[in-house]
Coordinates of C-alpha atoms in Angstrom, one line a residue:
M21 CA -9.6 -121.5 -100.8
N22 CA -9.5 -119.7 -97.7
L23 CA -12.4 -118.2 -95.8
E24 CA -12.2 -114.6 -96.4
M25 CA -12.3 -115.2 -99.9
Q26 CA -15.3 -117.5 -99.3
R27 CA -16.3 -114.6 -97.1
F28 CA -15.8 -112.0 -100.0
K29 CA -17.8 -114.5 -102.7
A30 CA -20.7 -114.8 -100.3
E31 CA -20.9 -110.8 -99.6
F32 CA -20.6 -110.5 -103.4
F33 CA -23.0 -112.6 -104.1
K34 CA -25.7 -111.1 -101.5
A35 CA -24.9 -107.6 -102.7
L36 CA -26.5 -109.6 -106.6
A37 CA -29.8 -110.8 -104.6
H38 CA -32.0 -108.3 -105.5
P39 CA -33.8 -108.3 -109.2
L40 CA -33.8 -104.2 -109.3
R41 CA -29.7 -104.5 -109.0
I42 CA -29.3 -107.3 -111.1
R43 CA -31.5 -105.2 -113.7
I44 CA -29.7 -101.6 -113.0
L45 CA -26.0 -103.9 -113.9
E46 CA -27.5 -104.8 -117.0
L47 CA -28.3 -101.7 -117.9
L48 CA -25.1 -100.2 -116.5
A49 CA -23.7 -103.5 -118.6
E50 CA -25.1 -101.2 -121.7
G51 CA -23.0 -98.0 -120.6
D52 CA -22.8 -95.4 -118.1
K53 CA -26.4 -94.2 -116.6
N54 CA -27.2 -91.7 -113.8
V55 CA -30.4 -92.1 -111.4
N56 CA -33.0 -90.5 -113.7
E57 CA -32.1 -92.6 -116.7
I58 CA -32.5 -96.0 -114.6
Q59 CA -35.4 -95.2 -113.0
T60 CA -36.7 -94.6 -116.5
L61 CA -35.6 -97.7 -118.2
V62 CA -36.7 -100.0 -114.8
G63 CA -39.8 -98.3 -114.3
S64 CA -39.0 -98.1 -110.5
E65 CA -39.5 -95.3 -108.3
G66 CA -36.4 -93.3 -107.6
S67 CA -36.0 -94.1 -104.5
A68 CA -35.8 -97.2 -104.8
V69 CA -33.2 -97.0 -107.0
S70 CA -31.3 -94.9 -105.4
Q71 CA -31.3 -98.1 -102.2
Q72 CA -30.2 -99.9 -104.4
L73 CA -27.3 -98.7 -105.8
T74 CA -26.6 -97.4 -102.3
I75 CA -25.8 -101.3 -102.0
L76 CA -23.8 -101.8 -105.6
R77 CA -21.4 -98.5 -104.6
A78 CA -20.8 -99.5 -100.6
K79 CA -20.0 -103.4 -102.7
N80 CA -17.8 -101.5 -105.0
I81 CA -19.6 -103.3 -107.6
V82 CA -20.4 -100.3 -109.3
S83 CA -19.4 -96.3 -108.9
G84 CA -20.6 -92.6 -109.0
T85 CA -19.3 -90.1 -111.3
K86 CA -20.4 -86.0 -110.4
E87 CA -21.2 -84.3 -113.5
G88 CA -23.0 -81.0 -112.9
N89 CA -26.0 -81.9 -110.5
K90 CA -26.0 -85.7 -111.5
V91 CA -23.6 -88.6 -110.4
I92 CA -23.0 -90.7 -113.1
Y93 CA -23.0 -95.1 -112.3
T94 CA -20.7 -96.8 -114.3
L95 CA -19.6 -100.2 -113.4
K96 CA -16.2 -100.7 -111.5
D97 CA -15.3 -104.5 -113.1
P98 CA -16.5 -104.9 -116.8
M99 CA -16.3 -108.2 -116.2
I100 CA -19.7 -108.2 -113.8
I101 CA -21.0 -108.2 -117.6
E102 CA -19.9 -111.8 -118.0
L103 CA -20.6 -112.6 -115.0
L104 CA -24.1 -111.5 -115.8
A105 CA -23.9 -113.9 -119.2
V106 CA -23.1 -116.9 -117.2
A107 CA -25.7 -116.3 -115.2
R108 CA -28.2 -116.1 -118.2
Q109 CA -26.2 -118.8 -119.8
I110 CA -26.6 -121.2 -116.8
F111 CA -30.4 -120.3 -116.4
N112 CA -31.4 -121.2 -119.8
N113 CA -29.2 -124.4 -119.2
H114 CA -31.6 -125.3 -116.4
L115 CA -34.7 -123.6 -118.3
V116 CA -34.0 -126.6 -121.2
D117 CA -34.0 -129.2 -118.7
T118 CA -36.8 -128.6 -117.3
I119 CA -38.6 -128.3 -120.8
T120 CA -36.4 -131.8 -121.2
I121 CA -38.3 -133.3 -118.0
L122 CA -42.0 -131.9 -118.9
D123 CA -41.9 -132.8 -121.8
K124 CA -41.1 -136.7 -120.8
F125 CA -42.9 -136.3 -118.2
K126 CA -46.4 -135.1 -121.0
E127 CA -44.7 -138.5 -123.5
D128 CA -45.7 -140.3 -119.9
D129 CA -48.6 -138.7 -119.4
D130 CA -49.3 -139.6 -123.1
L131 CA -48.9 -143.2 -123.0
I132 CA -51.0 -144.1 -120.0
T133 CA -54.0 -142.1 -121.0
S134 CA -53.4 -142.8 -124.5
P135 CA -57.3 -145.4 -125.5
K136 CA -55.3 -148.7 -126.4
N137 CA -56.2 -150.4 -129.4

């Protein structure tokens, strides 16, 4: 893989590296929304939402279309939905692994602390 592709990927993932941006993308995966709708759904200040949307727009992850006095935001590429689903699955896999490890520690701890008959 060439260096330009690696740089693109790094910049792309940096653009996703904020919890509010991820939440915004999850909301847009459900359908197009304006800033006020996004703000209400995330329970955040409009300036914070606008700031994150600006970053996502700059990286061509979302686009905005003016409709009257509102800007409607949409995902530029529907594959973002798949990417978020894969990220969720990776998280779930890590969670399952962590739970398995914790269960093993508990079993080992129970063996150590159990009174012997």
